mmCIF file of C-alpha atoms and ligand atoms in Angstrom:
data_model
loop_
_atom_site.group_PDB
_atom_site.id
_atom_site.type_symbol
_atom_site.label_atom_id
_atom_site.label_comp_id
_atom_site.label_asym_id
_atom_site.label_seq_id
_atom_site.Cartn_x
_atom_site.Cartn_y
_atom_site.Cartn_z
ATOM 1 C CA MET A 1 -3.101 -51.036 -2.999
ATOM 2 C CA ILE A 2 -4.292 -47.752 -1.512
ATOM 3 C CA GLY A 3 -7.482 -47.890 -3.602
ATOM 4 C CA GLY A 4 -8.266 -51.250 -2.003
ATOM 5 C CA ILE A 5 -7.611 -49.937 1.503
ATOM 6 C CA VAL A 6 -9.886 -46.910 0.958
ATOM 7 C CA ALA A 7 -12.742 -49.139 -0.283
ATOM 8 C CA GLU A 8 -12.177 -51.636 2.520
ATOM 9 C CA ILE A 9 -12.295 -48.962 5.236
ATOM 10 C CA ALA A 10 -15.494 -47.436 3.832
ATOM 11 C CA ALA A 11 -17.127 -50.881 3.845
ATOM 12 C CA GLU A 12 -15.989 -51.513 7.413
ATOM 13 C CA MET A 13 -17.315 -48.142 8.565
ATOM 14 C CA ALA A 14 -20.732 -48.886 7.051
ATOM 15 C CA ALA A 15 -21.022 -51.860 9.400
ATOM 16 C CA ILE A 16 -20.339 -49.888 12.598
ATOM 17 C CA ALA A 17 -23.411 -49.035 14.660
ATOM 18 C CA ASP A 18 -21.873 -46.523 17.089
ATOM 19 C CA ARG A 19 -21.532 -43.441 14.918
ATOM 20 C CA GLY A 20 -21.437 -40.615 17.509
ATOM 21 C CA THR A 21 -23.885 -37.719 17.638
ATOM 22 C CA VAL A 22 -24.591 -35.226 14.862
ATOM 23 C CA ALA A 23 -24.012 -31.572 15.890
ATOM 24 C CA GLY A 24 -27.319 -30.191 17.078
ATOM 25 C CA TYR A 25 -26.631 -26.493 17.661
ATOM 26 C CA ILE A 26 -28.108 -25.394 14.315
ATOM 27 C CA PRO A 27 -30.917 -27.066 12.331
ATOM 28 C CA PRO A 28 -29.039 -27.419 8.991
ATOM 29 C CA LEU A 29 -26.364 -29.520 10.720
ATOM 30 C CA ALA A 30 -28.813 -31.402 12.964
ATOM 31 C CA ARG A 31 -30.676 -32.592 9.838
ATOM 32 C CA VAL A 32 -27.658 -34.377 8.284
ATOM 33 C CA PRO A 33 -28.173 -38.194 8.332
ATOM 34 C CA VAL A 34 -25.757 -39.898 10.728
ATOM 35 C CA ASP A 35 -25.123 -42.784 8.318
ATOM 36 C CA LYS A 36 -23.178 -40.675 5.807
ATOM 37 C CA PHE A 37 -19.531 -41.590 5.294
ATOM 38 C CA GLY A 38 -17.066 -40.404 2.688
ATOM 39 C CA LEU A 39 -13.330 -40.832 2.232
ATOM 40 C CA ALA A 40 -11.054 -39.308 -0.417
ATOM 41 C CA VAL A 41 -7.282 -39.698 -0.723
ATOM 42 C CA VAL A 42 -5.170 -37.721 -3.200
ATOM 43 C CA MET A 43 -1.686 -39.114 -3.618
ATOM 44 C CA ALA A 44 1.403 -36.995 -4.287
ATOM 45 C CA ASP A 45 1.360 -38.175 -7.913
ATOM 46 C CA GLY A 46 -2.175 -36.811 -8.278
ATOM 47 C CA THR A 47 -4.063 -40.083 -8.269
ATOM 48 C CA LEU A 48 -7.363 -39.911 -6.453
ATOM 49 C CA HIS A 49 -9.083 -42.682 -4.509
ATOM 50 C CA MET A 50 -12.598 -42.293 -3.145
ATOM 51 C CA ALA A 51 -15.245 -44.324 -1.379
ATOM 52 C CA GLY A 52 -18.707 -43.837 0.101
ATOM 53 C CA ASP A 53 -20.251 -40.358 -0.013
ATOM 54 C CA ALA A 54 -16.979 -38.709 -1.076
ATOM 55 C CA GLU A 55 -18.693 -36.545 -3.687
ATOM 56 C CA GLU A 56 -21.370 -35.165 -1.391
ATOM 57 C CA ALA A 57 -20.868 -31.618 -0.085
ATOM 58 C CA PHE A 58 -20.985 -31.079 3.678
ATOM 59 C CA SER A 59 -20.378 -28.124 5.990
ATOM 60 C CA ILE A 60 -16.619 -27.937 6.502
ATOM 61 C CA GLN A 61 -17.000 -25.645 9.533
ATOM 62 C CA SER A 62 -13.703 -25.289 11.407
ATOM 63 C CA ILE A 63 -11.648 -26.891 8.650
ATOM 64 C CA SER A 64 -11.988 -23.487 6.984
ATOM 65 C CA LYS A 65 -9.733 -22.148 9.756
ATOM 66 C CA VAL A 66 -6.778 -23.756 7.952
ATOM 67 C CA PHE A 67 -7.532 -21.877 4.727
ATOM 68 C CA ALA A 68 -8.216 -18.616 6.598
ATOM 69 C CA LEU A 69 -4.871 -18.948 8.390
ATOM 70 C CA THR A 70 -3.114 -19.541 5.078
ATOM 71 C CA LEU A 71 -4.657 -16.377 3.625
ATOM 72 C CA ALA A 72 -3.833 -14.319 6.718
ATOM 73 C CA LEU A 73 -0.188 -15.442 6.669
ATOM 74 C CA GLY A 74 -0.094 -14.445 3.022
ATOM 75 C CA ALA A 75 -1.522 -11.030 3.917
ATOM 76 C CA VAL A 76 0.517 -10.049 6.989
ATOM 77 C CA GLY A 77 3.169 -12.765 7.368
ATOM 78 C CA ASP A 78 4.631 -13.479 10.776
ATOM 79 C CA GLN A 79 3.102 -10.291 12.204
ATOM 80 C CA LEU A 80 0.082 -12.506 12.756
ATOM 81 C CA TRP A 81 1.809 -14.206 15.681
ATOM 82 C CA LYS A 82 1.712 -10.993 17.705
ATOM 83 C CA ARG A 83 -2.045 -11.423 17.914
ATOM 84 C CA VAL A 84 -2.524 -15.216 17.999
ATOM 85 C CA GLY A 85 -0.543 -17.879 19.849
ATOM 86 C CA ARG A 86 0.677 -21.287 18.759
ATOM 87 C CA GLU A 87 -0.080 -23.485 21.750
ATOM 88 C CA PRO A 88 -2.784 -26.102 22.180
ATOM 89 C CA SER A 89 -5.546 -24.721 24.372
ATOM 90 C CA GLY A 90 -6.615 -27.877 26.187
ATOM 91 C CA SER A 91 -10.053 -26.237 26.341
ATOM 92 C CA ALA A 92 -13.188 -26.432 24.250
ATOM 93 C CA PHE A 93 -13.098 -24.771 20.830
ATOM 94 C CA ASN A 94 -15.395 -21.983 21.965
ATOM 95 C CA SER A 95 -13.963 -21.452 25.446
ATOM 96 C CA ILE A 96 -13.510 -17.948 26.796
ATOM 97 C CA VAL A 97 -11.649 -18.741 30.029
ATOM 98 C CA GLN A 98 -8.043 -18.383 28.865
ATOM 99 C CA LEU A 99 -8.682 -15.064 27.162
ATOM 100 C CA GLU A 100 -8.920 -13.236 30.464
ATOM 101 C CA THR A 101 -5.558 -14.279 31.883
ATOM 102 C CA GLU A 102 -3.907 -14.141 28.459
ATOM 103 C CA HIS A 103 -5.053 -10.605 27.707
ATOM 104 C CA GLY A 104 -7.247 -11.328 24.732
ATOM 105 C CA ILE A 105 -4.575 -13.239 22.780
ATOM 106 C CA PRO A 106 -6.094 -16.574 21.716
ATOM 107 C CA ARG A 107 -3.963 -19.682 22.200
ATOM 108 C CA ASN A 108 -3.965 -20.683 18.533
ATOM 109 C CA PRO A 109 -5.634 -19.919 15.173
ATOM 110 C CA PHE A 110 -7.773 -23.078 15.237
ATOM 111 C CA ILE A 111 -9.930 -22.312 18.261
ATOM 112 C CA ASN A 112 -12.835 -19.983 17.561
ATOM 113 C CA ALA A 113 -11.227 -16.962 19.240
ATOM 114 C CA GLY A 114 -8.073 -17.423 17.153
ATOM 115 C CA ALA A 115 -9.990 -17.802 13.919
ATOM 116 C CA ILE A 116 -12.000 -14.678 14.717
ATOM 117 C CA VAL A 117 -8.735 -12.723 15.067
ATOM 118 C CA VAL A 118 -7.585 -14.222 11.753
ATOM 119 C CA CYS A 119 -10.786 -12.900 10.138
ATOM 120 C CA ASP A 120 -10.143 -9.477 11.650
ATOM 121 C CA VAL A 121 -6.645 -9.539 10.138
ATOM 122 C CA LEU A 122 -8.093 -10.342 6.705
ATOM 123 C CA LEU A 123 -10.555 -7.482 7.108
ATOM 124 C CA GLY A 124 -7.644 -5.113 7.709
ATOM 125 C CA ARG A 125 -7.340 -4.945 3.933
ATOM 126 C CA LEU A 126 -10.693 -6.114 2.609
ATOM 127 C CA ARG A 127 -14.385 -5.581 3.122
ATOM 128 C CA PRO A 128 -16.358 -8.632 4.374
ATOM 129 C CA ARG A 129 -17.804 -9.300 0.933
ATOM 130 C CA GLU A 130 -14.303 -9.179 -0.591
ATOM 131 C CA ALA A 131 -12.804 -11.412 2.105
ATOM 132 C CA ILE A 132 -15.569 -13.985 1.614
ATOM 133 C CA GLY A 133 -15.085 -13.814 -2.166
ATOM 134 C CA GLN A 134 -11.335 -14.214 -1.730
ATOM 135 C CA MET A 135 -11.847 -17.298 0.423
ATOM 136 C CA LEU A 136 -14.229 -18.860 -2.076
ATOM 137 C CA ARG A 137 -11.834 -18.230 -4.973
ATOM 138 C CA PHE A 138 -8.947 -19.568 -2.921
ATOM 139 C CA VAL A 139 -10.552 -22.908 -2.034
ATOM 140 C CA ARG A 140 -11.886 -23.336 -5.582
ATOM 141 C CA GLU A 141 -8.407 -22.753 -6.953
ATOM 142 C CA LEU A 142 -6.790 -25.068 -4.390
ATOM 143 C CA ALA A 143 -9.307 -27.786 -5.152
ATOM 144 C CA GLY A 144 -8.715 -27.259 -8.861
ATOM 145 C CA ASP A 145 -12.463 -27.239 -9.026
ATOM 146 C CA ASP A 146 -15.222 -25.841 -11.001
ATOM 147 C CA ASP A 147 -17.629 -23.453 -9.379
ATOM 148 C CA THR A 148 -19.440 -26.068 -7.357
ATOM 149 C CA ILE A 149 -17.789 -25.113 -4.066
ATOM 150 C CA ARG A 150 -20.094 -22.630 -2.383
ATOM 151 C CA ILE A 151 -21.066 -21.075 0.894
ATOM 152 C CA ASP A 152 -24.282 -22.420 2.362
ATOM 153 C CA GLU A 153 -26.189 -19.269 3.282
ATOM 154 C CA THR A 154 -28.642 -21.222 5.440
ATOM 155 C CA VAL A 155 -25.748 -22.410 7.589
ATOM 156 C CA ALA A 156 -24.178 -18.936 7.704
ATOM 157 C CA GLN A 157 -27.480 -17.420 8.823
ATOM 158 C CA ALA A 158 -28.031 -20.115 11.460
ATOM 159 C CA GLU A 159 -24.502 -19.512 12.804
ATOM 160 C CA GLN A 160 -25.299 -15.816 12.979
ATOM 161 C CA ASP A 161 -28.622 -16.433 14.757
ATOM 162 C CA THR A 162 -27.101 -18.668 17.435
ATOM 163 C CA GLY A 163 -23.502 -17.426 17.649
ATOM 164 C CA PHE A 164 -23.756 -15.803 21.073
ATOM 165 C CA ARG A 165 -20.547 -17.342 22.361
ATOM 166 C CA ASN A 166 -18.639 -16.211 19.296
ATOM 167 C CA MET A 167 -20.077 -12.730 19.788
ATOM 168 C CA ALA A 168 -18.904 -12.842 23.401
ATOM 169 C CA LEU A 169 -15.407 -13.962 22.321
ATOM 170 C CA ALA A 170 -15.132 -11.251 19.683
ATOM 171 C CA ASN A 171 -16.376 -8.488 21.958
ATOM 172 C CA TYR A 172 -14.102 -9.640 24.756
ATOM 173 C CA MET A 173 -11.073 -9.541 22.466
ATOM 174 C CA ARG A 174 -12.234 -6.155 21.175
ATOM 175 C CA ALA A 175 -12.088 -4.915 24.770
ATOM 176 C CA PHE A 176 -8.444 -6.078 24.923
ATOM 177 C CA GLY A 177 -7.709 -4.308 21.646
ATOM 178 C CA ASN A 178 -7.111 -7.541 19.732
ATOM 179 C CA ILE A 179 -10.052 -7.049 17.370
ATOM 180 C CA HIS A 180 -9.522 -3.874 15.397
ATOM 181 C CA GLY A 181 -12.506 -3.815 13.084
ATOM 182 C CA ASP A 182 -16.251 -3.836 13.488
ATOM 183 C CA VAL A 183 -17.190 -6.904 15.555
ATOM 184 C CA GLY A 184 -20.342 -7.574 13.517
ATOM 185 C CA MET A 185 -18.419 -7.562 10.242
ATOM 186 C CA VAL A 186 -15.667 -9.787 11.626
ATOM 187 C CA LEU A 187 -18.207 -12.322 12.866
ATOM 188 C CA GLY A 188 -20.223 -12.192 9.645
ATOM 189 C CA THR A 189 -17.049 -13.118 7.777
ATOM 190 C CA TYR A 190 -16.197 -15.867 10.277
ATOM 191 C CA PHE A 191 -19.698 -17.382 10.019
ATOM 192 C CA HIS A 192 -19.503 -17.425 6.215
ATOM 193 C CA PHE A 193 -16.150 -19.212 6.339
ATOM 194 C CA CYS A 194 -17.679 -21.854 8.683
ATOM 195 C CA ALA A 195 -20.513 -22.302 6.163
ATOM 196 C CA LEU A 196 -18.288 -23.398 3.263
ATOM 197 C CA ALA A 197 -19.695 -26.588 1.757
ATOM 198 C CA MET A 198 -17.279 -29.018 0.128
ATOM 199 C CA SER A 199 -17.071 -32.712 -0.654
ATOM 200 C CA CYS A 200 -14.304 -35.025 0.564
ATOM 201 C CA ARG A 201 -12.880 -35.009 -2.944
ATOM 202 C CA GLN A 202 -12.758 -31.211 -3.066
ATOM 203 C CA LEU A 203 -11.302 -30.996 0.422
ATOM 204 C CA ALA A 204 -8.603 -33.580 -0.194
ATOM 205 C CA MET A 205 -7.698 -31.767 -3.418
ATOM 206 C CA ALA A 206 -7.621 -28.441 -1.553
ATOM 207 C CA GLY A 207 -5.225 -29.884 1.035
ATOM 208 C CA ARG A 208 -2.580 -30.817 -1.553
ATOM 209 C CA TYR A 209 -0.486 -27.717 -0.858
ATOM 210 C CA LEU A 210 0.039 -28.904 2.716
ATOM 211 C CA MET A 211 1.119 -32.319 1.469
ATOM 212 C CA ASP A 212 3.554 -30.845 -1.028
ATOM 213 C CA GLY A 213 5.534 -28.151 0.828
ATOM 214 C CA GLY A 214 3.217 -25.277 -0.088
ATOM 215 C CA ARG A 215 2.924 -26.121 -3.794
ATOM 216 C CA VAL A 216 0.170 -27.503 -5.958
ATOM 217 C CA ALA A 217 0.784 -29.284 -9.237
ATOM 218 C CA SER A 218 -1.079 -27.767 -12.159
ATOM 219 C CA GLU A 219 -1.183 -28.310 -15.892
ATOM 220 C CA THR A 220 1.418 -25.569 -16.323
ATOM 221 C CA GLY A 221 3.744 -26.963 -13.634
ATOM 222 C CA PRO A 222 3.924 -26.526 -9.850
ATOM 223 C CA HIS A 223 2.197 -23.453 -8.508
ATOM 224 C CA ARG A 224 3.347 -22.046 -5.163
ATOM 225 C CA VAL A 225 0.562 -21.283 -2.683
ATOM 226 C CA ILE A 226 2.746 -20.532 0.352
ATOM 227 C CA THR A 227 6.381 -20.963 1.299
ATOM 228 C CA GLU A 228 7.661 -24.344 2.325
ATOM 229 C CA SER A 229 8.325 -23.190 5.877
ATOM 230 C CA ARG A 230 4.777 -21.865 6.274
ATOM 231 C CA ALA A 231 3.321 -25.123 4.997
ATOM 232 C CA ARG A 232 5.454 -26.952 7.543
ATOM 233 C CA ARG A 233 4.283 -24.668 10.327
ATOM 234 C CA ILE A 234 0.610 -24.953 9.413
ATOM 235 C CA ASN A 235 1.024 -28.728 9.499
ATOM 236 C CA ALA A 236 2.656 -28.434 12.936
ATOM 237 C CA LEU A 237 -0.297 -26.405 14.206
ATOM 238 C CA MET A 238 -2.746 -28.901 12.745
ATOM 239 C CA MET A 239 -0.937 -31.675 14.576
ATOM 240 C CA SER A 240 -0.839 -29.845 17.914
ATOM 241 C CA CYS A 241 -4.104 -27.883 17.818
ATOM 242 C CA GLY A 242 -6.306 -29.260 15.028
ATOM 243 C CA HIS A 243 -8.756 -31.305 17.073
ATOM 244 C CA TYR A 244 -9.932 -29.041 19.856
ATOM 245 C CA ASP A 245 -9.066 -30.500 23.249
ATOM 246 C CA ASN A 246 -8.746 -33.913 21.620
ATOM 247 C CA SER A 247 -5.615 -32.910 19.688
ATOM 248 C CA GLY A 248 -3.210 -34.953 21.795
ATOM 249 C CA ASP A 249 -5.352 -38.034 21.341
ATOM 250 C CA PHE A 250 -5.536 -37.476 17.579
ATOM 251 C CA ALA A 251 -1.739 -37.251 17.385
ATOM 252 C CA PHE A 252 -1.465 -40.359 19.560
ATOM 253 C CA ARG A 253 -3.895 -42.445 17.535
ATOM 254 C CA ILE A 254 -3.302 -41.140 14.028
ATOM 255 C CA GLY A 255 -0.055 -39.205 13.969
ATOM 256 C CA LEU A 256 -0.930 -36.884 11.095
ATOM 257 C CA PRO A 257 -1.527 -33.135 10.927
ATOM 258 C CA GLY A 258 -5.299 -32.795 10.772
ATOM 259 C CA LYS A 259 -8.134 -30.340 11.229
ATOM 260 C CA SER A 260 -11.654 -31.272 12.111
ATOM 261 C CA GLY A 261 -14.967 -29.448 11.959
ATOM 262 C CA VAL A 262 -18.273 -29.973 13.729
ATOM 263 C CA GLY A 263 -19.857 -30.874 10.390
ATOM 264 C CA GLY A 264 -17.994 -34.177 10.809
ATOM 265 C CA GLY A 265 -15.219 -33.547 8.312
ATOM 266 C CA ILE A 266 -11.490 -33.998 8.871
ATOM 267 C CA LEU A 267 -8.697 -32.889 6.565
ATOM 268 C CA ALA A 268 -5.487 -34.825 7.254
ATOM 269 C CA VAL A 269 -2.097 -34.556 5.606
ATOM 270 C CA ALA A 270 0.625 -37.148 5.190
ATOM 271 C CA PRO A 271 3.456 -34.816 4.071
ATOM 272 C CA GLY A 272 4.992 -35.904 0.803
ATOM 273 C CA ILE A 273 2.524 -38.777 0.510
ATOM 274 C CA ALA A 274 -1.166 -37.902 0.522
ATOM 275 C CA SER A 275 -3.901 -35.419 1.304
ATOM 276 C CA ILE A 276 -6.892 -37.082 2.915
ATOM 277 C CA ALA A 277 -10.450 -35.964 3.645
ATOM 278 C CA VAL A 278 -12.982 -37.962 5.583
ATOM 279 C CA TRP A 279 -16.551 -37.165 6.535
ATOM 280 C CA SER A 280 -18.935 -38.801 8.947
ATOM 281 C CA PRO A 281 -21.290 -36.374 10.713
ATOM 282 C CA GLY A 282 -21.556 -38.170 14.069
ATOM 283 C CA LEU A 283 -19.217 -36.544 16.596
ATOM 284 C CA ASN A 284 -17.483 -37.660 19.772
ATOM 285 C CA GLU A 285 -17.640 -35.638 22.984
ATOM 286 C CA ALA A 286 -14.868 -33.274 21.906
ATOM 287 C CA GLY A 287 -16.723 -32.428 18.669
ATOM 288 C CA ASN A 288 -14.606 -34.513 16.295
ATOM 289 C CA SER A 289 -16.006 -37.014 13.823
ATOM 290 C CA HIS A 290 -16.150 -40.350 15.611
ATOM 291 C CA LEU A 291 -15.899 -42.569 12.535
ATOM 292 C CA GLY A 292 -13.711 -40.057 10.729
ATOM 293 C CA GLN A 293 -11.045 -40.510 13.393
ATOM 294 C CA LEU A 294 -11.461 -44.277 13.383
ATOM 295 C CA ALA A 295 -11.179 -44.411 9.598
ATOM 296 C CA LEU A 296 -7.976 -42.357 9.710
ATOM 297 C CA GLU A 297 -6.590 -44.548 12.472
ATOM 298 C CA TRP A 298 -7.147 -47.664 10.387
ATOM 299 C CA LEU A 299 -5.797 -45.938 7.289
ATOM 300 C CA VAL A 300 -2.473 -45.066 8.951
ATOM 301 C CA GLN A 301 -2.221 -48.525 10.511
ATOM 302 C CA ARG A 302 -2.575 -50.127 7.100
ATOM 303 C CA THR A 303 -0.396 -47.684 5.171
ATOM 304 C CA GLY A 304 2.281 -46.719 7.714
ATOM 305 C CA TRP A 305 1.669 -43.048 6.914
ATOM 306 C CA SER A 306 1.974 -41.680 10.479
ATOM 307 C CA VAL A 307 4.641 -38.972 10.531
ATOM 308 C CA PHE A 308 6.165 -40.833 13.503
ATOM 309 C CA GLU A 309 6.804 -43.908 11.395
ATOM 310 C CA PRO A 310 10.565 -44.375 10.828
ATOM 311 C CA ARG A 311 11.433 -43.403 7.253
ATOM 312 C CA ALA A 312 14.395 -44.369 5.189
ATOM 313 C CA GLY A 313 16.806 -41.610 4.152
HETATM 314 N N1 LIG B 1 -19.287 -22.848 13.588
HETATM 315 C C1 LIG B 1 -19.176 -23.271 14.942
HETATM 316 C C2 LIG B 1 -18.777 -22.145 15.827
HETATM 317 O O1 LIG B 1 -18.122 -21.243 15.416
HETATM 318 C C3 LIG B 1 -18.225 -24.403 15.170
HETATM 319 C C4 LIG B 1 -17.140 -24.546 14.207
HETATM 320 C C5 LIG B 1 -16.347 -25.817 14.433
HETATM 321 O O2 LIG B 1 -15.680 -25.946 15.476
HETATM 322 O O3 LIG B 1 -16.329 -26.658 13.522
HETATM 323 O O4 LIG B 1 -19.132 -22.171 16.985
#
């Protein structure tokens, strides 16, 4: 049944003319054709359903913030929450305004300022090259994939060349003492994380640990990535803060933990049921994939997977 729904939604999306606007702030993203659409769903039993351009790699951008947070929690545990909050910001992903009144403590790890602090935390123990290598190994392992997941250096360089707001955020937090390391190295790491290129299939596979209480099934049995309570909390943050200042609307329409990126990807999790990745590069005004959100909305309507759906037991 789910295979049919996935195929049906991809076909319906192909017929929609209003696809939003592709991110234009860097040339490698601006060049991506707006008619791309991919959807991949991995079920708890491991079965995989895909449609459209689900095997084509795209820039996952801010979805990497979920994986960076997971690594940082593994490195320093709950100490992280002294330096990053857990509240929705209600502001744009790259906003600086709240940092002044909130003394350089970003609202949450999914806005740029928060993710930059997360990178600084990772660099407390590693050099940038090591942290980037660790991230790449981590997502490859989570996806159970080959070596095809890579960092797009053209994207990383373009982020670096145009990242003036991120530089402002990092320097501002440095002034408050909430960036400890070298600002240039922290940002270089952050830009490389944003430049991770993955397909919907790889992303949905990588999200399995959030579907399954922090574990991933492997040939040798379940492998624990993080504790169950951390997986639950990351899902809670994805639900409340995963879609920039559109997070409330995403929860309202879709009702799943999710994280979007300006490359047009969204990773969404139906705990205990499925890990879902969708990609359509045209964005809405808040910077979330326009068709990606619509596809997820139709998917939950047809499957009843919203976490707010009454469940037996
Ligand atoms: N890489 C961009 C930035 O840091 C945006 C990331 C995103 O929100 O997807 O400004």
